[in-house]
Coordinates of C-alpha atoms in Angstrom, one line a residue:
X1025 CA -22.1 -19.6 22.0
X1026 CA -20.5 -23.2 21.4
X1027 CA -19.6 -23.4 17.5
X1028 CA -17.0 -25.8 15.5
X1029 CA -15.1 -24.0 12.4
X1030 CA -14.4 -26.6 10.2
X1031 CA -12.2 -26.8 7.4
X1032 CA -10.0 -23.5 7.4
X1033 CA -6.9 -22.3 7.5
X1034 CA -5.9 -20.3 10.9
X1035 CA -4.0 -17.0 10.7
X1036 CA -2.1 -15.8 13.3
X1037 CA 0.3 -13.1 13.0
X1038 CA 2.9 -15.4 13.2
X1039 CA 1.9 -18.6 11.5
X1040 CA -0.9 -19.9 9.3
X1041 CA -1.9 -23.8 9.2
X1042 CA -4.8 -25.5 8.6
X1043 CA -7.4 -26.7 11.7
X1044 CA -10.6 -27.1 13.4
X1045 CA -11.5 -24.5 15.7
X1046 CA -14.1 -25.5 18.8
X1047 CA -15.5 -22.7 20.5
X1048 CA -17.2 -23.3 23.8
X1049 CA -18.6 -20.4 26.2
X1050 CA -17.7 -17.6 24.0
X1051 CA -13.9 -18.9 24.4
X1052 CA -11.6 -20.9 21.9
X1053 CA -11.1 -24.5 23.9
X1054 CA -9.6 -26.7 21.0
X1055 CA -7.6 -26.1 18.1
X1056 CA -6.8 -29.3 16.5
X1057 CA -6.9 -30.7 12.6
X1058 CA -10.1 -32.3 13.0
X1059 CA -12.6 -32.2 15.6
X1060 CA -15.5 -34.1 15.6
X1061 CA -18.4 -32.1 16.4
X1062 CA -20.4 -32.8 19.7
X1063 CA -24.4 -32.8 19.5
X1064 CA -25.7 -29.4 19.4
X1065 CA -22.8 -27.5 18.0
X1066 CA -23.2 -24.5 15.8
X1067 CA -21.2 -25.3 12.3
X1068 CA -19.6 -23.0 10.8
X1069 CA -17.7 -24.4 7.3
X1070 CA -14.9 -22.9 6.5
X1071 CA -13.6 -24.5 3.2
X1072 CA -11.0 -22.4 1.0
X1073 CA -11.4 -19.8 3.9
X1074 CA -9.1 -18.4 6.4
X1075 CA -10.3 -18.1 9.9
X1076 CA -8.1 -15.0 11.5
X1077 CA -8.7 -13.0 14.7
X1078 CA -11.2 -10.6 15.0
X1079 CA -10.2 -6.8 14.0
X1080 CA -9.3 -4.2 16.4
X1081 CA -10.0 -0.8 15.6
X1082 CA -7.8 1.1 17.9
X1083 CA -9.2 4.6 16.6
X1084 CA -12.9 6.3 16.8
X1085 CA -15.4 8.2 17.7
X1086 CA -18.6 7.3 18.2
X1087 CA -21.6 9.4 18.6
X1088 CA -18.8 12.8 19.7
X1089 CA -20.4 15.9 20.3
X1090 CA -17.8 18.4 17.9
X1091 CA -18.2 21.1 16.2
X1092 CA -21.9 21.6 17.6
X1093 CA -22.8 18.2 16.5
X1094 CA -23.2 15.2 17.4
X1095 CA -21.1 12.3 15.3
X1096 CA -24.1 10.6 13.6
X1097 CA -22.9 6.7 13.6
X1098 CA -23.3 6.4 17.9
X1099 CA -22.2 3.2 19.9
X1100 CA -24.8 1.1 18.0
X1101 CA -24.8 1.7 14.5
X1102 CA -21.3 2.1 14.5
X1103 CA -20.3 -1.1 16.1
X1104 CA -23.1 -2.7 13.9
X1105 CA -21.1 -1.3 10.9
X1106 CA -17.8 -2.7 12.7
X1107 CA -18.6 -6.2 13.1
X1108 CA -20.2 -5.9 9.6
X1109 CA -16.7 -5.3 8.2
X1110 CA -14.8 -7.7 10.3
X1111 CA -14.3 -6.0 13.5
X1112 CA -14.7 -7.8 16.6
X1113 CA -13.5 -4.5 18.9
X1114 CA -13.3 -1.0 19.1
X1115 CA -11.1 1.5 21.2
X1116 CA -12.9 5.1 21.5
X1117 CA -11.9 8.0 23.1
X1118 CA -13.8 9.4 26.1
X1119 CA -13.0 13.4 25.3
X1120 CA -13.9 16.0 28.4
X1121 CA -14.6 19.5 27.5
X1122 CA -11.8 22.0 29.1
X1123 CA -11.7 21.8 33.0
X1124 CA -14.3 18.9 33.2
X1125 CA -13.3 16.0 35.3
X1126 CA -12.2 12.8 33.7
X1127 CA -14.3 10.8 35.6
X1128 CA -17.3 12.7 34.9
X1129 CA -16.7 12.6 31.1
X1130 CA -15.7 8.5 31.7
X1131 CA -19.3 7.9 33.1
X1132 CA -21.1 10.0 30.7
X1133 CA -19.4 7.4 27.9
X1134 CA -19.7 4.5 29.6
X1135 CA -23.2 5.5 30.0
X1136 CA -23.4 6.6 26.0
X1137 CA -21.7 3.0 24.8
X1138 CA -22.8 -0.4 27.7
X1139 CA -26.8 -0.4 26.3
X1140 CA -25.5 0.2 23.0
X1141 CA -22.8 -1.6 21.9
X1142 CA -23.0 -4.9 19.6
X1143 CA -19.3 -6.0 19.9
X1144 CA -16.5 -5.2 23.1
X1145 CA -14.9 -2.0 23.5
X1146 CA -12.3 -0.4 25.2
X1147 CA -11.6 3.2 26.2
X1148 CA -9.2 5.8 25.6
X1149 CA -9.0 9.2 27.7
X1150 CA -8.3 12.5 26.5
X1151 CA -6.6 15.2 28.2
X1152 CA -7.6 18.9 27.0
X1153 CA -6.8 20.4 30.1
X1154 CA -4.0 20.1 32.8
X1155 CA -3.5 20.8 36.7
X1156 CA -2.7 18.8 39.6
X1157 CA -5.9 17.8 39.9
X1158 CA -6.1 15.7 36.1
X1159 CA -2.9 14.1 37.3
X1160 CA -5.1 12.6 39.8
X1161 CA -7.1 11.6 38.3
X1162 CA -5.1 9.9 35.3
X1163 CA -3.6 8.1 38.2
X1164 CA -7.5 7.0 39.2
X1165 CA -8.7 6.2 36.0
X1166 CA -5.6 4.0 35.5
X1167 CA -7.1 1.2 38.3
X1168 CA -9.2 -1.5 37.4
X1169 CA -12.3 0.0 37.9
X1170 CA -12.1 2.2 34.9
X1171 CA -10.2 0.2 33.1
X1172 CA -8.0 3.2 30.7
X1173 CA -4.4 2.5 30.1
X1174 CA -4.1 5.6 27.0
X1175 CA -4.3 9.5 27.5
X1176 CA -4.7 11.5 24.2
X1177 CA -2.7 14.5 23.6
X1178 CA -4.5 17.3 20.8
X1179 CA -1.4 19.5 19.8
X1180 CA -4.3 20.7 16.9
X1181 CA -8.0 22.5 17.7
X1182 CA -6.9 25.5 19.2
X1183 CA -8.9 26.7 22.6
X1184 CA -11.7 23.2 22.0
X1185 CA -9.3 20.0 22.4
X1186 CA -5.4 21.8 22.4
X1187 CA -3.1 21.7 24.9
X1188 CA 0.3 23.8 25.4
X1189 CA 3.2 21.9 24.9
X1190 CA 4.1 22.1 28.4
X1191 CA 1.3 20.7 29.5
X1192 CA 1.3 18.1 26.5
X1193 CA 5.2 17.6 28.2
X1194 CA 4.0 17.2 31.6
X1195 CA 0.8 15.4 30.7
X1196 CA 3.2 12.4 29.2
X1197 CA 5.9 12.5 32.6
X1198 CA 2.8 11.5 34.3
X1199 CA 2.1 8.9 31.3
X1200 CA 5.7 7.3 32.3
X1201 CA 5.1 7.3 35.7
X1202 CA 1.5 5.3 35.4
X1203 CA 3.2 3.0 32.7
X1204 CA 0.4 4.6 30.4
X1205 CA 0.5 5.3 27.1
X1206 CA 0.7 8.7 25.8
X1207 CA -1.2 9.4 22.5
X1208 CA -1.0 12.2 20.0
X1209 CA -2.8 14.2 17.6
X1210 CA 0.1 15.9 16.1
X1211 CA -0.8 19.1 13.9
X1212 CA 0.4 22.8 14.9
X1213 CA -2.9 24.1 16.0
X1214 CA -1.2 27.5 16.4
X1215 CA 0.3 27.8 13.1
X1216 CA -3.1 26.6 11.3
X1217 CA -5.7 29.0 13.6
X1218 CA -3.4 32.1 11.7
X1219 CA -3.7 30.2 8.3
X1220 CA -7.4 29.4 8.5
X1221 CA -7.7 33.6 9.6
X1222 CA -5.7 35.0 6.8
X1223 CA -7.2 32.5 4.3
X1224 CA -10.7 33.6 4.7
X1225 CA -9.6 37.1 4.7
X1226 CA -8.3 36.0 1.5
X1227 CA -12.0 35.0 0.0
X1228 CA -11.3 31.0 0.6
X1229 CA -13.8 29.8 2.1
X1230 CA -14.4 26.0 0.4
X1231 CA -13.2 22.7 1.3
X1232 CA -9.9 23.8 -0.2
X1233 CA -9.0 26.3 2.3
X1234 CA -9.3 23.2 4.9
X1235 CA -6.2 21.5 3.7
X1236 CA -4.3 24.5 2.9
X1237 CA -5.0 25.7 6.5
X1238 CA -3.1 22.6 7.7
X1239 CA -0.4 21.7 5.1
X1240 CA 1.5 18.0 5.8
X1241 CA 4.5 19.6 6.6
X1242 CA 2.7 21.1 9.5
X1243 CA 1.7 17.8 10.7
X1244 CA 5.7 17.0 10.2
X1245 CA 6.4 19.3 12.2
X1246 CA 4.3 18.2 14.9
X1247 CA 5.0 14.7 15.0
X1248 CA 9.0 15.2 15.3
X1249 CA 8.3 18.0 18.0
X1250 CA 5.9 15.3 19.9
X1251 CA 8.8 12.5 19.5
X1252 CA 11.3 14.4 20.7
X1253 CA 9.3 15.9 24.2
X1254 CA 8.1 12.3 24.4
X1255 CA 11.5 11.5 24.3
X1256 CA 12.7 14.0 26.9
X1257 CA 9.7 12.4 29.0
X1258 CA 10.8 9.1 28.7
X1259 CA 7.3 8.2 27.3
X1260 CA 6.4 6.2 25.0
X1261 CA 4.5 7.9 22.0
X1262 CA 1.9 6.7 19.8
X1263 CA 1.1 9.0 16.9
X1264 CA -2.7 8.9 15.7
X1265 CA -3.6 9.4 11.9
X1266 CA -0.5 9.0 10.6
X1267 CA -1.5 11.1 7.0
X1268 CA 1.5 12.2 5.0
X1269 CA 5.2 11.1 4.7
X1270 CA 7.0 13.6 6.7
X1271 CA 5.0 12.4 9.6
X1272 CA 6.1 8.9 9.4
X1273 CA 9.7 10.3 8.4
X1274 CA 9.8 12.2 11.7
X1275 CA 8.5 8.5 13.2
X1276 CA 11.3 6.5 11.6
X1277 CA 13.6 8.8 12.6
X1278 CA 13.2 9.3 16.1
X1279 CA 12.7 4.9 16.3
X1280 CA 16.0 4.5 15.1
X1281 CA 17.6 6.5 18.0
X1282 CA 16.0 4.2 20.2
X1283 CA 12.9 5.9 21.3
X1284 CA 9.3 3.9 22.1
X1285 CA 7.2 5.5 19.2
X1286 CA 4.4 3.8 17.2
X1287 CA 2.7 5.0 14.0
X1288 CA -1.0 4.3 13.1
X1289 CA -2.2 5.4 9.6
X1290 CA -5.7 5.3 8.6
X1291 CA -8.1 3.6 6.1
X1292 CA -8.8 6.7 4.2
X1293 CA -5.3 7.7 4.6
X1294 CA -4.4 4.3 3.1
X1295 CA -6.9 4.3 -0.1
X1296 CA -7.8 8.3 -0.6
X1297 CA -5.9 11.3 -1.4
X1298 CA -6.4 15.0 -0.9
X1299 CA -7.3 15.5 -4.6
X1300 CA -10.8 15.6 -3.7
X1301 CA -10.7 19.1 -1.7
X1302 CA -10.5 20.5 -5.1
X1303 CA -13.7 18.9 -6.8
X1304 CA -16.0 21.2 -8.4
X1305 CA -18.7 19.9 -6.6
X1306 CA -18.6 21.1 -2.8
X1307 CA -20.5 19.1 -1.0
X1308 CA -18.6 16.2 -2.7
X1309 CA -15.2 18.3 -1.8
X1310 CA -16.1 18.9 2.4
X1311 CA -17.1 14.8 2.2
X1312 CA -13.7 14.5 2.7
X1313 CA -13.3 16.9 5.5
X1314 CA -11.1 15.3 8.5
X1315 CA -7.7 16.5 10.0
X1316 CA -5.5 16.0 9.8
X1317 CA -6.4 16.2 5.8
X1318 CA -5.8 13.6 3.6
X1319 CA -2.1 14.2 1.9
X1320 CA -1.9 16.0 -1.4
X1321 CA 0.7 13.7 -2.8
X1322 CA -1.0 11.1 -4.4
X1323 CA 1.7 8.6 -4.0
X1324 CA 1.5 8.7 -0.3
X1325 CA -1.6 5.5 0.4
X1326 CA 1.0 3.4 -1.3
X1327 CA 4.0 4.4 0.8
X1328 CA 2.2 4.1 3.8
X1329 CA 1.3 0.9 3.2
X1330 CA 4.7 0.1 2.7
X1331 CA 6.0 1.4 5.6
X1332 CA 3.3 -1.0 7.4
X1333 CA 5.2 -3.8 5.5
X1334 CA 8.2 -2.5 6.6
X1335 CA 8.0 -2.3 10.0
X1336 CA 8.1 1.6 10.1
X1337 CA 4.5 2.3 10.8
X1338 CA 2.5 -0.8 13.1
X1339 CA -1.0 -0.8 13.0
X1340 CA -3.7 0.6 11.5
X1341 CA -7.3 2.6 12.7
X1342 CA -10.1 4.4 11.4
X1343 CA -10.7 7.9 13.3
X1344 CA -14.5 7.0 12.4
X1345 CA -16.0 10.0 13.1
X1346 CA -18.9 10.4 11.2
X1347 CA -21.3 13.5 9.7
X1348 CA -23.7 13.5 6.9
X1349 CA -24.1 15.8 4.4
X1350 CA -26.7 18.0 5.9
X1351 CA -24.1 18.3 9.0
X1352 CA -20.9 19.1 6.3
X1353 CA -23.2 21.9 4.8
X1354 CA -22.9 23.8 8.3
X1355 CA -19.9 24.6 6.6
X1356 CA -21.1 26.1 3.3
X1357 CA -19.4 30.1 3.6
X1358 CA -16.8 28.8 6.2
X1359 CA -14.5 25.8 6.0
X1360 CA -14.2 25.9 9.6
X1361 CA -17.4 25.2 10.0
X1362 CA -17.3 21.8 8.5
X1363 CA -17.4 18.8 10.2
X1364 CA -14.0 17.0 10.8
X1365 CA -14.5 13.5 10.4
X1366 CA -15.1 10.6 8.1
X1367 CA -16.2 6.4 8.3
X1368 CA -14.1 3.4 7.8
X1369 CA -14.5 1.4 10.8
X1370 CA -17.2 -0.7 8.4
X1371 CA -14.4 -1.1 5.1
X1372 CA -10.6 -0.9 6.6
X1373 CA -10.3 -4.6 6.9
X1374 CA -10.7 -4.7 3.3
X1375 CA -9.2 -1.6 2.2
X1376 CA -5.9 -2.9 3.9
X1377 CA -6.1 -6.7 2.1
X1378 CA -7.3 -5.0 -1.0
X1379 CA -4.6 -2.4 -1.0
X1380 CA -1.5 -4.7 1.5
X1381 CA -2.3 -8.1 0.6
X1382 CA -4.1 -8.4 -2.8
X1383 CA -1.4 -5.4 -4.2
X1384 CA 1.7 -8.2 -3.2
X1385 CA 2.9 -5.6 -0.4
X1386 CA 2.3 -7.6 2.7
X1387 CA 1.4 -11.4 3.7
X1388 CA -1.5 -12.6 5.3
X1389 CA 0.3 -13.0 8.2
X1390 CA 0.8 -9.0 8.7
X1391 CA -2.3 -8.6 7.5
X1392 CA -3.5 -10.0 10.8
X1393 CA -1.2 -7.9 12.6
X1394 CA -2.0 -4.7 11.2
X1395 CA -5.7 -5.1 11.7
X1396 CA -5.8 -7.1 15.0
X1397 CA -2.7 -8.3 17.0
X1398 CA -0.9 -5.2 17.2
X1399 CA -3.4 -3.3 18.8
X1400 CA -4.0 -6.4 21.3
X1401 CA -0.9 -6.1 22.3
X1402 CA 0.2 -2.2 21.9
X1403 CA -3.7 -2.2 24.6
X1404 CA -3.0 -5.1 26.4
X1405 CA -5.4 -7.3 25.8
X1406 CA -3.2 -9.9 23.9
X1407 CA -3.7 -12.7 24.0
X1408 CA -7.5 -12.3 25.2
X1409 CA -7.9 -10.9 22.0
X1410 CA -5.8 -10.2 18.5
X1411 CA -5.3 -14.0 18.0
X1412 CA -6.3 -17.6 17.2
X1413 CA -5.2 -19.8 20.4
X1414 CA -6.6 -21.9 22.8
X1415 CA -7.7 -19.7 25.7
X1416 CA -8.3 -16.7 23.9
X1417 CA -11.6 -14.9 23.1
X1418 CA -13.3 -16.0 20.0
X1419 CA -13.3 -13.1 17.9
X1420 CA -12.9 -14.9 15.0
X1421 CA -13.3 -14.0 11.1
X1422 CA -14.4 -16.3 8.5
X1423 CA -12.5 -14.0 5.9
X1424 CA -12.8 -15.0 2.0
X1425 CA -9.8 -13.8 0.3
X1426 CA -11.2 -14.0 -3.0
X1427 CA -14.2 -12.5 -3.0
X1428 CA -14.3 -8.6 -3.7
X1429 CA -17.5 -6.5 -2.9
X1430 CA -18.0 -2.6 -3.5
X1431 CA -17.9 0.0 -1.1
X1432 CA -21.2 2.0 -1.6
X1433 CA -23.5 4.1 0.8
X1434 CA -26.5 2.3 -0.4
X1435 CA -25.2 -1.2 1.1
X1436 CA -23.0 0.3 4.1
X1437 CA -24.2 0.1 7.9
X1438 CA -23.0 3.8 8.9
X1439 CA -25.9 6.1 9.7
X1440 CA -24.8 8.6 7.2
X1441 CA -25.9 8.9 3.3
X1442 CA -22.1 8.7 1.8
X1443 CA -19.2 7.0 1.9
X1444 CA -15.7 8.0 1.3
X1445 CA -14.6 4.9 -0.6
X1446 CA -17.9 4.8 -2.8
X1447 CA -17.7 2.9 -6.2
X1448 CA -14.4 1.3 -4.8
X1449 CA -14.1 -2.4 -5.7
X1450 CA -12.1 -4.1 -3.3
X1451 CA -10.9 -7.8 -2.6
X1452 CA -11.0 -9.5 0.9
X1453 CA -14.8 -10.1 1.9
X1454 CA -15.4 -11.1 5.9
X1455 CA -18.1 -13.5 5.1
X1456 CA -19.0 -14.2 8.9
X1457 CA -18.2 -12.2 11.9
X1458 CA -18.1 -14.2 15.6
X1459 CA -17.9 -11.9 18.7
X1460 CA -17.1 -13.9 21.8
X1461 CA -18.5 -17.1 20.2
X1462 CA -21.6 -15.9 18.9
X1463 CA -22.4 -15.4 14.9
X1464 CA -22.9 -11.2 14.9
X1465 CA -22.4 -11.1 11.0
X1466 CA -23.4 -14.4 8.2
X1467 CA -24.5 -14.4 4.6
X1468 CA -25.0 -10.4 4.2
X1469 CA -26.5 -10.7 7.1
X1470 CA -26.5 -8.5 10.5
X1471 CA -27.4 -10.8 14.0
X1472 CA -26.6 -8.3 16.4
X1473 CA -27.9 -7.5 19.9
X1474 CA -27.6 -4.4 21.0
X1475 CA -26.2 -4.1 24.3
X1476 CA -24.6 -8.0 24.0
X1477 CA -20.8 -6.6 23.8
X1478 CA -18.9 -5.8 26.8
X1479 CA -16.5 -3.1 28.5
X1480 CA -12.8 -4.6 28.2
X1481 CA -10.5 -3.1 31.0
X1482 CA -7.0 -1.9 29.9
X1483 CA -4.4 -2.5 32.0
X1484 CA -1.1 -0.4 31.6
X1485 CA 2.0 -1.9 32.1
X1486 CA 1.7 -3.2 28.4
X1487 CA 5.2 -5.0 27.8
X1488 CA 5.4 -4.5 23.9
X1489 CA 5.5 -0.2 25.3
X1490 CA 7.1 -0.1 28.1
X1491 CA 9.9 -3.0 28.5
X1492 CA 12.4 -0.8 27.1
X1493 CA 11.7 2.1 29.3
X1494 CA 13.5 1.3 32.6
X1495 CA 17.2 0.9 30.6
X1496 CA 16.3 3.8 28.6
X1497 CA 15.8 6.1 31.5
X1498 CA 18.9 5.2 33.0
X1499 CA 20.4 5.7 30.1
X1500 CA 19.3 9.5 30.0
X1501 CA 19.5 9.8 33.8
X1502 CA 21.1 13.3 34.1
X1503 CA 25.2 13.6 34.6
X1504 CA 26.3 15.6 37.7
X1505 CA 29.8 16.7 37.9
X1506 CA 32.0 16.4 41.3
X1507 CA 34.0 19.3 41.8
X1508 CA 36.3 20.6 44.2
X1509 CA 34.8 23.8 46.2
X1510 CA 35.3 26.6 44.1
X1511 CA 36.9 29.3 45.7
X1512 CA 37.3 33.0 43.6
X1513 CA 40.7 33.8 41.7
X1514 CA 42.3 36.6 43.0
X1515 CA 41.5 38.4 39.0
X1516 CA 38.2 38.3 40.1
X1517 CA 38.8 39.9 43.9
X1518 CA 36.5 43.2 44.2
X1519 CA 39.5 46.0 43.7
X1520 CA 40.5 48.2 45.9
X1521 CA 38.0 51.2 47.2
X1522 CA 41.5 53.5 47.2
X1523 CA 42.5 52.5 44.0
X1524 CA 42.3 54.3 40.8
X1525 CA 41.8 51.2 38.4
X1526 CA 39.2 50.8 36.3
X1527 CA 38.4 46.8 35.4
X1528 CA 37.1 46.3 32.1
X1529 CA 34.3 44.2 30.9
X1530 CA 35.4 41.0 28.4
X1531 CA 35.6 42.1 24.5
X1532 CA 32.6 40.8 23.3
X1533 CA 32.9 38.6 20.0
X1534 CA 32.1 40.6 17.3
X1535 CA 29.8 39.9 15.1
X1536 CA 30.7 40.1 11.3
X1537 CA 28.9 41.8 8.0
X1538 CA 27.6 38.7 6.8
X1539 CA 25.8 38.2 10.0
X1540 CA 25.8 34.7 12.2
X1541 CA 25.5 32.4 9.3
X1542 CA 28.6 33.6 8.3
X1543 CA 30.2 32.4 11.3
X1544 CA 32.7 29.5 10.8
X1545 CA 32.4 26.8 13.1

């Protein structure tokens, strides 16, 4: 665990120089142009390469029991395929089934990922049911001893993961309060259970009918309807799988007012488009199968990734969530029946150079946010993780920018026989992989042990979410109106039991042949 990088060139998020890079203890103790290297040190040359922090994967889902299976890449392989790719860290999601206790479900994964896991992980919590006694025990799982500073919201997989959105709205008051962040996965569940019905009454029953079940502008719809509860809550929002342009519209839009909202697309949102629903081939087709889908416009991986360059989107995730093909062909007479999910957590560090920094669209230096620092901080773990800094965690990346590899199944760590970017040539290659000062990754070469990564705690209170939230809430602090006592006019006085006079109701405004839109306003 002590190791000297010598030679590169260090890239933060905010800078990029080169330096040596002495790691002692699993931590980063010296950062200085050259070092000398004590007796006994590990080193590690890296000449023409940069050395950048460690990528965090805000977004999967290892080993998930969905869909009555079990997600085949669990805590092992799946971090072994993480670090092989440049990841360093991974945030999952601990999901209880309806009207199971969060804690219950936070043991059973805690229990699932400690032997297993080859690099650190934190935890996210899902909420699928709500009651006073889940607002407990948010409020619980929000100490240190658990260690969870996120609550997922489903607004999609109707009577499995879905919530109402009053309980989605009530779900994120209690967010604000814990100075938690809310998360959403923003589809209309309602909308697309009556689509997925009347399409297989219609004969559809392929991988097609998946993404017409769930068209974009339903996830649209979704995201502006989460933004604007969120902001009625007062809560910050981040929106998961960011997949089509409407959704990061409604994103944009609701930023610009002001609101706390962050936007996290996905590697196979970022390289893949919903073209191949359609191939002839089905099994090839329901490879693809995740939600929400991948968009149909094929222009939308490229204006994604400009909107990460622009500031309108912020970081970027997987949703690994794997099946293989023998678990997709559950679904052969019913595309409900497929499996929703798909890798990356092994190729989005070099999907987003090959496709942000190698395409001209961002620098290096948001390359590194994108993949790392922004999460850190968005999790609050920065700067423990996310960057290059004395003090900090060495999660470090030996990362050859000119080198380019191919994505293919045969080659890949997941435990499943495909790969969703297969034949894919792309340019950025993490040639070694250091988690907490140890070499996990070197020369093609896996140097894991299982069980050797650890549980980070997530504190809330993360600064980067929740700064702006105090002002803003006094800002929407509601307006009451001092009035003198109101007494009633005498027009209004009951009339007279002995008199003869009939009081008539107010005309009514009448509404005219063209009907309400007619109205002039």
């Amino acid at each position: 665990m002590s190791l000297l990088i010598k030679n590169g060139t260090i890239v933060n998020d905010d800078s990029m120089f080169k330096s040596d890079v002495l790691v002692l203890d699993g931590k980063i103790v010296e950062i200085s142009p050259s070092i000398e290297p004590l007796p006994g040190l590990e080193i590690v040359d890296a000449t023409d390469r940069l050395v950048i922090p460690g990528g965090i994967d805000p977004h999967t889902h290892m080993q998930l029991p969905f869909m009555g299976e079990i997600a085949k890449d669990d805590f092992h392989r799946g971090t072994e395929a993480a670090v092989a790719g440049g990841t360093t860290m991974i945030i999952d999601f601990v999901i209880p089934t309806k009207g199971e206790s969060l804690l219950v479900a936070y043991d059973r994964w805690r229990g699932w990922a400690d032997p297993k896991v080859v690099c650190d992980y934190g935890l996210s919590m899902a909420i699928t049911s709500w009651g006073p006694e889940v607002a407990k025990e948010m409020e619980m799982v929000t100490k240190a001893d658990y260690g969870i500073n996120s609550f997922k919201f489903f607004l999609a997989y109707a009577g499995v993961f879905m919530v109402r959105d009053e309980e989605f709205y009530q779900g994120m008051i209690q967010c604000a309060k814990l100075r938690a962040l809310a998360r959403v996965h923003a589809e209309n569940g309602a909308v697309i259970a009556e689509r997925c019905e009347h399409l297989l009454s219609s004969g559809i029953t392929g991988p097609e009918g998946h993404t017409q079940s769930r068209p974009e502008e339903l996830e649209a719809e979704a995201t502006f309807r989460a933004c604007t509860m969120a902001s009625q809550a007062n809560c910050p929002l981040y929106v998961v799988h960011v997949m089509s342009k409407g959704a990061a519209a409604a994103i944009a839009h609701h930023r610009k007012k002001g609101a706390v909202v962050f936007g996290e697309p996905i590697a196979a949102g970022l390289a893949t488009d919903g073209s191949h629903y359609y191939h002839e081939d089905w099994l090839h087709a329901a490879r693809y199968v995740m939600s929400p889908p991948l968009s149909r416009d094929p222009t939308t991986p490229n204006a994604l990734m400009k909107l990460l360059a622009a500031g309108e989107l912020h970081l970027t995730a997987t949703d690994n969530c794997t099946f293989d093909c023998h678990q997709k062909s559950l679904g052969k007479d019913d595309f409900t029946k497929i499996p929703n999910g798909v890798n990356g957590v092994e190729d989005r560090m070099s999907v987003v150079w090959d496709k942000g920094v190698h395409a001209g669209i961002i620098d290096p230096m948001k390359f590194v946010s994108v993949t790392s620092t922004m999460a850190a901080k968005i999790f609050n773990c920065y700067p423990q993780k996310g960057r290059i800094a004395v003090g900090s965690d060495a999660d470090i990346v030996i990362w050859n920018d000119k080198a380019t590899r191919v994505i293919s199944k045969d080659t890949h760590h997941h435990a499943i026989d495909f790969n969703i970017f297969e034949g894919m040539q792309v340019h950025g290659v993490p040639e070694t992989t250091i988690c907490r000062g140890r070499v996990v990754w070197a020369n093609g070469q896996l140097k894991t042990v299982q069980g050797a990564g650890r549980f980070v705690p997530l504190a809330p209170d993360s600064q980067i979410v929740f700064s702006a939230v105090d002002n803003r809430g006094k800002a929407l602090e509601p307006v009451k109106v001092e009035r003198a006592p109101y007494e009633a006019t005498s027009a209004l006085a009951a009339p007279d039991a002995n008199a003869n006079t009939v009081v008539k109701a107010p005309a009514r405004t009448a509404i005219p042949p063209g009907g309400i839109s007619s109205i002039q306003f």
